[in-house]
Coordinates of C-alpha atoms and ligand atoms in Angstrom, one line a residue:
X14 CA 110.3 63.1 -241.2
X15 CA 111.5 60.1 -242.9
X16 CA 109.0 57.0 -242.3
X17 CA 110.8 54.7 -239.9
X18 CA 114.6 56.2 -240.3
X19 CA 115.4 54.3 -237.5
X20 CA 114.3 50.4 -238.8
X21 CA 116.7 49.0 -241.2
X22 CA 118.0 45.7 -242.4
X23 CA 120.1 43.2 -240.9
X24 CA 121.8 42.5 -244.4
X25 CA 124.4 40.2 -242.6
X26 CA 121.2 38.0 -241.2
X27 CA 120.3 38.3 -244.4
X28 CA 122.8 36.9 -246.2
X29 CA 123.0 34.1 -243.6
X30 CA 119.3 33.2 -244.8
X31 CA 120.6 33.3 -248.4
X32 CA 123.3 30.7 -247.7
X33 CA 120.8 28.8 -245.0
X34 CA 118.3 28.0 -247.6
X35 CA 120.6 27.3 -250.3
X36 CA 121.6 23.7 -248.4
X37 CA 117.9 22.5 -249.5
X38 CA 118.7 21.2 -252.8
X39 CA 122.2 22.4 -252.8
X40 CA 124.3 21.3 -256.5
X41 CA 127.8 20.3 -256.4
X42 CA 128.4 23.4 -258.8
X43 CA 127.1 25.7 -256.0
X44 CA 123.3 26.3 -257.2
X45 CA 120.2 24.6 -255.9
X46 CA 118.2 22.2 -257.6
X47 CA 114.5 22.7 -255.7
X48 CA 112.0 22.1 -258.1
X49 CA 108.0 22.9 -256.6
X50 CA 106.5 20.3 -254.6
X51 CA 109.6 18.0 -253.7
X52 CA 111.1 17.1 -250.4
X53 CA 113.3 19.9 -250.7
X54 CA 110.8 22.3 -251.1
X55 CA 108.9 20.7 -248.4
X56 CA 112.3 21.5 -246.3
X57 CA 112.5 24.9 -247.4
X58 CA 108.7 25.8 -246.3
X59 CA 109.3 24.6 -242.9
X60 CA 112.5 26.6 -242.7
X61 CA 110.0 29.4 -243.6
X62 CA 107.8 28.5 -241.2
X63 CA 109.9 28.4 -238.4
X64 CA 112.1 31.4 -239.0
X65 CA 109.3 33.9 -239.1
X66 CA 107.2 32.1 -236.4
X67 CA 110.2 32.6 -234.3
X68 CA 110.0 36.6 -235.7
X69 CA 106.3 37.3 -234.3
X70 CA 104.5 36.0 -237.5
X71 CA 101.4 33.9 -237.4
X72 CA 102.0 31.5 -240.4
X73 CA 99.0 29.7 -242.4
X74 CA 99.2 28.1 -246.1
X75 CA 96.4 27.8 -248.7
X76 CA 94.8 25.3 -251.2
X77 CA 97.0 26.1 -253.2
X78 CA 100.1 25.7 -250.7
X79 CA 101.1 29.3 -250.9
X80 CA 102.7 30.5 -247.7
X81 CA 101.8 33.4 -245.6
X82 CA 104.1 34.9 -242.9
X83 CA 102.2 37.2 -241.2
X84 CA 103.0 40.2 -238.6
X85 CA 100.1 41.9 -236.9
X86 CA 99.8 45.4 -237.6
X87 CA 98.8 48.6 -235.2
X88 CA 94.9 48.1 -236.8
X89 CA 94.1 44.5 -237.8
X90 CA 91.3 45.5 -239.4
X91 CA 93.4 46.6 -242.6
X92 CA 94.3 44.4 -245.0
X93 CA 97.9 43.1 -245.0
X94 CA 100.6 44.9 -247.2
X95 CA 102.2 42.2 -248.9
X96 CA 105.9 41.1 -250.1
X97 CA 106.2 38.2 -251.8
X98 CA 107.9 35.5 -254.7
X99 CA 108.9 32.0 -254.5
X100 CA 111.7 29.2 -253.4
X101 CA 111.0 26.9 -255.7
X102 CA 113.7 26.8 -258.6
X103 CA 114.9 25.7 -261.9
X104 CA 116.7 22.1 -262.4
X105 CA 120.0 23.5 -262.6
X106 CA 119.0 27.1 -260.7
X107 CA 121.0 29.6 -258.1
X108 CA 120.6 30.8 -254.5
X109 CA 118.8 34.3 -255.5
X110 CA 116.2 33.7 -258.4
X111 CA 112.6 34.0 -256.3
X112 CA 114.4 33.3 -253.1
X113 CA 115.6 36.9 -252.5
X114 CA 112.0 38.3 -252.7
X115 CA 110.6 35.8 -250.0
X116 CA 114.0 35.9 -247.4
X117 CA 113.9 40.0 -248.2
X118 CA 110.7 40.0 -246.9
X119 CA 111.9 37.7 -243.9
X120 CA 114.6 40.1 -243.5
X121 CA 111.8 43.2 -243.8
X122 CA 110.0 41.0 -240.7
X123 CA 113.5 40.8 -239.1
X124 CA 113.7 44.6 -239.0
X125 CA 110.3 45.4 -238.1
X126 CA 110.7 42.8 -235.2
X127 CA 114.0 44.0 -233.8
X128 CA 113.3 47.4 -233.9
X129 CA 109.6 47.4 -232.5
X130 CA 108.0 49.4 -234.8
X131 CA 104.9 48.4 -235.6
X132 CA 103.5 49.9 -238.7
X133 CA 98.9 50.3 -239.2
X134 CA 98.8 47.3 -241.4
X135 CA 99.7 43.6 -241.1
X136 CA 102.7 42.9 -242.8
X137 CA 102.8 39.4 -244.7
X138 CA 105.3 37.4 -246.8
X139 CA 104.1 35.3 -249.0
X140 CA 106.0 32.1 -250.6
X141 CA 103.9 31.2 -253.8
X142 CA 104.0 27.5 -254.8
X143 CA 105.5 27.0 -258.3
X144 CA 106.6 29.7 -260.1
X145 CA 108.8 28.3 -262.0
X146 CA 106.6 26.3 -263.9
X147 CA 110.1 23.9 -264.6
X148 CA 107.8 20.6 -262.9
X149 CA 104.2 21.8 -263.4
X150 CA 104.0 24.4 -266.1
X151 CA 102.9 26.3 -266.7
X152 CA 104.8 29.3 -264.4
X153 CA 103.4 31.0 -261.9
X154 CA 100.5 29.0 -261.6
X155 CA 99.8 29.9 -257.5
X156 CA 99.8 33.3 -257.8
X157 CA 97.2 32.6 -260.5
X158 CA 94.8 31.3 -259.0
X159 CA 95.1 33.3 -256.3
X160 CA 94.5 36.2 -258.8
X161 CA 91.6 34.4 -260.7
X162 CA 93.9 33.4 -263.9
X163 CA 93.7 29.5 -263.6
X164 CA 90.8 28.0 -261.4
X165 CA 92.6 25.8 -258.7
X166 CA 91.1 22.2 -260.3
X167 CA 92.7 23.2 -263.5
X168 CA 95.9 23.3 -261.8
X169 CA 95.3 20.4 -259.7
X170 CA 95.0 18.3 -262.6
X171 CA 98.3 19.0 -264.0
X172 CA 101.2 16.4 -264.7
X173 CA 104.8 16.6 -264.6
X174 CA 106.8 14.3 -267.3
X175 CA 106.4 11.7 -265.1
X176 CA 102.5 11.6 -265.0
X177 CA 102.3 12.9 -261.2
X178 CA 99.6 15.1 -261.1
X179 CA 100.3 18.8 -259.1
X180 CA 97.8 17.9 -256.2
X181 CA 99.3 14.7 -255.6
X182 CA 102.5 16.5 -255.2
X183 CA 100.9 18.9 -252.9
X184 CA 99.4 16.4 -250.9
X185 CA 102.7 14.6 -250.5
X186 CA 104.6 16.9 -248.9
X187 CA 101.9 18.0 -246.2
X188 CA 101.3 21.8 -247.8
X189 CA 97.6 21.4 -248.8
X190 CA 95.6 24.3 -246.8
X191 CA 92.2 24.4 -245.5
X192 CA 92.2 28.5 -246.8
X193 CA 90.8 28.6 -250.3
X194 CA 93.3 30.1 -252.7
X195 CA 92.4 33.9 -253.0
X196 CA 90.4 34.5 -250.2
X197 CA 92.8 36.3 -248.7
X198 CA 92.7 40.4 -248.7
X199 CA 95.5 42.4 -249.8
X200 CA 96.3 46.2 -249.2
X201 CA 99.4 46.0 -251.6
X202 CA 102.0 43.7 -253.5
X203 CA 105.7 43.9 -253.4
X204 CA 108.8 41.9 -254.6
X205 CA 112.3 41.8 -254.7
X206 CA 114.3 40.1 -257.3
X207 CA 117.4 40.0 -259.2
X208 CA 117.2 41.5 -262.6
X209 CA 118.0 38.5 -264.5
X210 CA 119.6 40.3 -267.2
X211 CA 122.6 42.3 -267.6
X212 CA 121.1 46.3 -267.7
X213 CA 121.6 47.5 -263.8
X214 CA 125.0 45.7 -263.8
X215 CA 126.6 47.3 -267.0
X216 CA 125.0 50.7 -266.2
X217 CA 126.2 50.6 -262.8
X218 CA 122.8 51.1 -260.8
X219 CA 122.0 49.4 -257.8
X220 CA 118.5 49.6 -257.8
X221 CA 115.8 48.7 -260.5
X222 CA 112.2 50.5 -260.3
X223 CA 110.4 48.3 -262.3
X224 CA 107.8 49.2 -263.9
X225 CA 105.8 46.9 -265.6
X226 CA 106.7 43.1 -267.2
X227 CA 107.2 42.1 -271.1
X228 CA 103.7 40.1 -272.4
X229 CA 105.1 36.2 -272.9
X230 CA 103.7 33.6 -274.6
X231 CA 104.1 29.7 -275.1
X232 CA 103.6 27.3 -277.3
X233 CA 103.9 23.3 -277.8
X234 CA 104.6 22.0 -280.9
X235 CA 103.9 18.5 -281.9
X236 CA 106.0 17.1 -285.2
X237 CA 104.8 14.1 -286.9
X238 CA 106.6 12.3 -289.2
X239 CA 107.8 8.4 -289.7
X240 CA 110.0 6.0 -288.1
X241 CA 112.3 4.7 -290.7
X242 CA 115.4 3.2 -291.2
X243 CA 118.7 5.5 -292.0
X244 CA 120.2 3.5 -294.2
X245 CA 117.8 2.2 -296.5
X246 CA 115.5 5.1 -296.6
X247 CA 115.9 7.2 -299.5
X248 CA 115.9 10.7 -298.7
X249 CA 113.4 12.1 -301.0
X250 CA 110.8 9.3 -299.0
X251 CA 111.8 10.8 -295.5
X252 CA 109.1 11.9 -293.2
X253 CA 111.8 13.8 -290.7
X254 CA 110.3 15.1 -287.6
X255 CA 113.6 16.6 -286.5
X256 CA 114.3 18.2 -289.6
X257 CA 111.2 19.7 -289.4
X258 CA 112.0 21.1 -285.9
X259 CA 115.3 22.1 -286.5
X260 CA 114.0 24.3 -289.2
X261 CA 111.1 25.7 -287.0
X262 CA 113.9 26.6 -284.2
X263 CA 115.4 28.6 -287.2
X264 CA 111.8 30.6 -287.7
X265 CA 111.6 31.3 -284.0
X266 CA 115.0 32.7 -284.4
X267 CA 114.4 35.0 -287.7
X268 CA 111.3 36.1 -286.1
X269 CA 112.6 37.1 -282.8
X270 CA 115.2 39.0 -284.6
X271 CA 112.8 40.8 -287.3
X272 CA 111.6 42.3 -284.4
X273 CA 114.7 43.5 -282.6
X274 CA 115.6 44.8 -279.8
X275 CA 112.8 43.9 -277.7
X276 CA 111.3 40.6 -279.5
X277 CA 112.6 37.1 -278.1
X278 CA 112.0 34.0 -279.1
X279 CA 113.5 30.9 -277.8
X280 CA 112.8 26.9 -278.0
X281 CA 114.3 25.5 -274.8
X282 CA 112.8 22.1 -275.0
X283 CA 112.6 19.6 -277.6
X284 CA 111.5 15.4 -277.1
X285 CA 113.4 13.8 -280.4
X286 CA 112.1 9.5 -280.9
X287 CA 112.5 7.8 -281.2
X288 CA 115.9 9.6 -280.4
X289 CA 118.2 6.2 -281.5
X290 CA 121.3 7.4 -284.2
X291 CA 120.1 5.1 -287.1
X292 CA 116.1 5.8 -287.2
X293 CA 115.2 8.8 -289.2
X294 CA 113.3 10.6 -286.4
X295 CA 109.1 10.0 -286.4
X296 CA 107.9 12.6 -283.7
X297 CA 109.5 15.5 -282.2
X298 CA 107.3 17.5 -279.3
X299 CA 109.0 21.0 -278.8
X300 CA 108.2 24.4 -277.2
X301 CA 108.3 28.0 -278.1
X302 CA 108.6 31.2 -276.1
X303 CA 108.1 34.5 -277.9
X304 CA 108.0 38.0 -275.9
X305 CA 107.8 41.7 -275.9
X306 CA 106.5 44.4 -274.4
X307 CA 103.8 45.2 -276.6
X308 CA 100.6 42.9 -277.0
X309 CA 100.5 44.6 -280.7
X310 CA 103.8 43.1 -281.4
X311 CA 103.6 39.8 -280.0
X312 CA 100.5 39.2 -282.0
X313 CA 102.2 39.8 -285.2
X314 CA 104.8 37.2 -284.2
X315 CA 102.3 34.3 -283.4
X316 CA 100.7 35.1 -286.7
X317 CA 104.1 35.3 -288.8
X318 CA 105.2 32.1 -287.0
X319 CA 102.4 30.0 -287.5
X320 CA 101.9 31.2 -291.3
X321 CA 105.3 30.5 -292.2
X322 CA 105.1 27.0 -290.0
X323 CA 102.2 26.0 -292.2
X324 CA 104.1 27.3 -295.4
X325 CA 107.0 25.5 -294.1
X326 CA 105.6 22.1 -293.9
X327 CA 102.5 22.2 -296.4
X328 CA 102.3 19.8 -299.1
X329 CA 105.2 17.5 -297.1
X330 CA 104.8 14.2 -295.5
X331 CA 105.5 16.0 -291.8
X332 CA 102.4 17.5 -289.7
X333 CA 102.6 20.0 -287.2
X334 CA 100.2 21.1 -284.5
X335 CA 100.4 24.2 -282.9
X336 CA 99.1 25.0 -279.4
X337 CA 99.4 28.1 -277.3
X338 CA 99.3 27.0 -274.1
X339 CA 100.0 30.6 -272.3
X340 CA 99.1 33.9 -272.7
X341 CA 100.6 36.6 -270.1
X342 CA 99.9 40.2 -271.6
X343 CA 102.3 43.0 -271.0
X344 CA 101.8 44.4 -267.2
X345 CA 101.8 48.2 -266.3
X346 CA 102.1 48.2 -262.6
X347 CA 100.8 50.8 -260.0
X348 CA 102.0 54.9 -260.0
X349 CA 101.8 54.9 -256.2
X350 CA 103.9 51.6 -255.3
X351 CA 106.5 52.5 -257.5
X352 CA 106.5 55.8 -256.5
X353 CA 107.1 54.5 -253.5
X354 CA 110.2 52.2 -255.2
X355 CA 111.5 55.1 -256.3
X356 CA 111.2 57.4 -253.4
X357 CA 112.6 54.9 -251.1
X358 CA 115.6 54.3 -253.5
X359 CA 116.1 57.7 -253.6
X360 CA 116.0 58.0 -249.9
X361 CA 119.0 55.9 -249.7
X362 CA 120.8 57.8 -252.7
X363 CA 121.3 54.2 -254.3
X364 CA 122.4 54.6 -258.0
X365 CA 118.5 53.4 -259.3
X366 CA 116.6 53.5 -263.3
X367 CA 113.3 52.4 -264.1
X368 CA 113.1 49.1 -265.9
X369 CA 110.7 46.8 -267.5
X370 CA 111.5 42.9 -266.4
X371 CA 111.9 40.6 -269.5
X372 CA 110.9 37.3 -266.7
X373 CA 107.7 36.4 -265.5
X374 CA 106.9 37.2 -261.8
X375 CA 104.4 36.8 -259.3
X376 CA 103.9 40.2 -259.3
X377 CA 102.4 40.3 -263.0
X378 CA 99.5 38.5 -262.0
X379 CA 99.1 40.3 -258.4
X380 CA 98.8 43.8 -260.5
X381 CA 95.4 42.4 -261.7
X382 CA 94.0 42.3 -258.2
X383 CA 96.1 45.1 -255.6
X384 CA 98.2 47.9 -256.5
X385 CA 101.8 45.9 -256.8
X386 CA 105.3 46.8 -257.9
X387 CA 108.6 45.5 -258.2
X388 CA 112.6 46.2 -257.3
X389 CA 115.2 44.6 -258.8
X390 CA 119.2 44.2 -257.9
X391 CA 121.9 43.7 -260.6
X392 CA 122.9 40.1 -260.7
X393 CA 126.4 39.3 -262.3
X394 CA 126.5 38.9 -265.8
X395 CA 122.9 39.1 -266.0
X396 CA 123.3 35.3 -265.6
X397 CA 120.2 33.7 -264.1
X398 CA 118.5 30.0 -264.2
X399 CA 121.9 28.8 -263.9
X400 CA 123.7 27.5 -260.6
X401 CA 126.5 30.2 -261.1
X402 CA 123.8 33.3 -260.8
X403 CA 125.1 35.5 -257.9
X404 CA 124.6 39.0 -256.4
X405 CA 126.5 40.7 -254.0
X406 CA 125.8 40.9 -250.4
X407 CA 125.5 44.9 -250.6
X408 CA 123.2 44.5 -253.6
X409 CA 121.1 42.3 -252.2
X410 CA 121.0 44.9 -248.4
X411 CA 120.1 47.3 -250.5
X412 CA 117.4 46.0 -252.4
X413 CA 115.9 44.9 -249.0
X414 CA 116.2 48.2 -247.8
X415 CA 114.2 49.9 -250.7
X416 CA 111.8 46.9 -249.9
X417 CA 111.2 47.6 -246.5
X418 CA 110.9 51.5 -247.0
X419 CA 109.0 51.2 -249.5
X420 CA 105.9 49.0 -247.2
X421 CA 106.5 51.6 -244.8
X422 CA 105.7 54.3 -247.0
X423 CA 102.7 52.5 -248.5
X424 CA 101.2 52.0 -244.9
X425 CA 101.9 55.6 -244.1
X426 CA 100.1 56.6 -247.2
X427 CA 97.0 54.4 -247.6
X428 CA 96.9 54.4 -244.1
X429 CA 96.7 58.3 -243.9
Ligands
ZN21 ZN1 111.8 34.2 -259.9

């Protein structure tokens, strides 16, 4: 017997969510600019709120303003199978990144609701607060603490470029909860997402088991040279911050690429002053972001970077100061929930591969604490961060589809 044949999703209610949400924060270009903690975040939690209240949930949020949708099960003494991912997005950032995992699960809740089936355990959706770590960084900072990575103070305490602190921001907008962050049982983690990268798309699959997520890590950089003036400072007596940075953009580069195909490395930011066309630049602050799937290999990147930094720049009238400032290790995630992934995919004979996501996610820090996986849809171009991201509605049914099956099969099995 297939587990609940007869419960599918609405993927036209769906997409109506998808194009709903996307007027909080909406961009003339078509994407949404919703960065974490704003009032159009605030907006986009109360549309949460409302649309699953209105689907049988009980909703509640927690110190951390993470959101939880949740629809009683047959035995409310189990813990609640989860779905989850976020709403917040980047600056410049599209209708599908982080949303499609929460309004899937909406759409999951939809299904269950419509057709009456109630499966053993409570279903919940979760919306974590700032994952995109574009405001507050670092990412994923909710799901964090929910998972006993960062302690909630910690996070608190943290500023935006604007010196507002993250539980001043929280505070604002009303979504501070009484529930301390992590007390909250789970049976089982799941999320939706686009790829972000061009793989499914250029192999034609619709459906992504992931499997685990490349180890990241980031670093600040701060570049101290001298003020002085362009035209009557000789060059040999130039203390250049942004030389110095452009050269250390360079090293990311040759180091990402000595370890190709999987190594990355990328500096997205960079803070030039005194940033004025005829001052030879003083201080630079920049960032770095290496990754791969190994720990091993990432390791011997931070060491080749920071050795040739130092050879770089010793002796010379520039200082640089290195700081890691995250760490997140490669993630394997759990046999049984992607098992599940895969079984469900299959059930629907989508065109599917296993995959390892090269982004961050929720979902790497919920495979410390429950058994979690992931599914990914193709997005086009692999384009993502970037108001013209987009996925097609039959993508994005089916990817809710695997989601749903696959929370029914978990409940069947760890309820059996
Ligand atoms: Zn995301």
């Amino acid at each position: 017997m297939s587990i609940g044949g007869n419960v599918a999703i609405d993927g036209a209610a769906l997409w109506a969510d998808i194009l709903e949400t996307a007027r909080f924060g909406a961009t003339p270009k078509g994407g949404i600019k919703r960065l974490t903690l704003t009032e159009e975040d605030r907006a986009v939690r109360d549309w949460f709120a409302t649309t699953t209240a209105a689907l049988g949930c009980t909703v509640s949020f927690d110190s951390m303003g993470n959101q939880f949708a949740r629809l009683p099960g047959l035995d409310e003494s189990l813990p609640p199978i989860t779905i989850g991912s976020h709403l917040d997005t980047q600056p410049t950032g599209g209708k599908f990144d982080g949303i499609l995992g929460v309004l899937g699960g909406v759409a999951v809740l939809r299904a269950l609701h419509d057709s009456g089936h109630r499966p053993r355990h409570p279903i919940e959706v979760i919306n974590w607060t700032n994952e995109e770590g574009s405001r507050f960084a670092p990412a994923m900072v909710s799901s964090g603490v929910f998972a006993g990575i960062f302690t909630e103070a910690d996070v608190m305490a943290i500023t935006d470029r604007t010196g507002v602190r993250f539980g001043d921001a929280l505070d604002a907008i009303g979504y501070r909860g009484a529930e301390p962050c992590g007390q909250h049982p789970t049976a089982a983690y799941f999320e939706l997402h686009i790829e972000q990268g061009p793989i499914l798309e250029a192999e034609d699959k619709t459906i992504g088991i992931v499997t685990g997520v490349q180890g990241m890590r980031w670093y600040e950089i701060d570049i101290t040279g001298r003020d002085s003036h362009a035209g009557t400072t000789p060059m040999p007596m130039r203390a250049d911050a942004l030389l110095t940075a452009a050269r250390l953009v360079t090293l990311v580069n040759d180091i990402a690429l000595e370890h190709a195909p999987d190594g990355l490395g990328t500096v997205g930011l960079m803070e030039n002053s005194p940033n004025s066309r005829n001052v030879v630049p003083g201080s630079v602050f920049m960032t770095v972001d290496f990754r791969h799937p190994q720990d091993s290999v990432l390791d011997a990147m931070e060491t080749a970077f920071r050795d040739r930094m130092l050879a770089l720049t010793a002796g010379g009238p520039v200082r640089v100061e290195l700081r890691r400032t995250w760490d997140s290790p490669a993630v394997h995630f759990d046999p049984a929930c992607i098992d599940a992934v895969r079984q469900a995919a299959t059930s629907f004979a989508y065109p599917a591969r296993e995959i390892v996501s090269g982004a961050g996610h929720d979902a790497a820090y919920m495979a410390r604490i429950t058994p979690t996986a992931m599914i990914f849809v193709p997005c086009a171009g692999g384009l993502s961060h970037n108001e013209e991201e987009s996925a097609t509605p039959d993508d994005v049914t089916a990817g809710a589809n695997v989601l749903l099956r696959a929370v029914l099969e978990t409940d069947r099995r760890l309820a059996a």
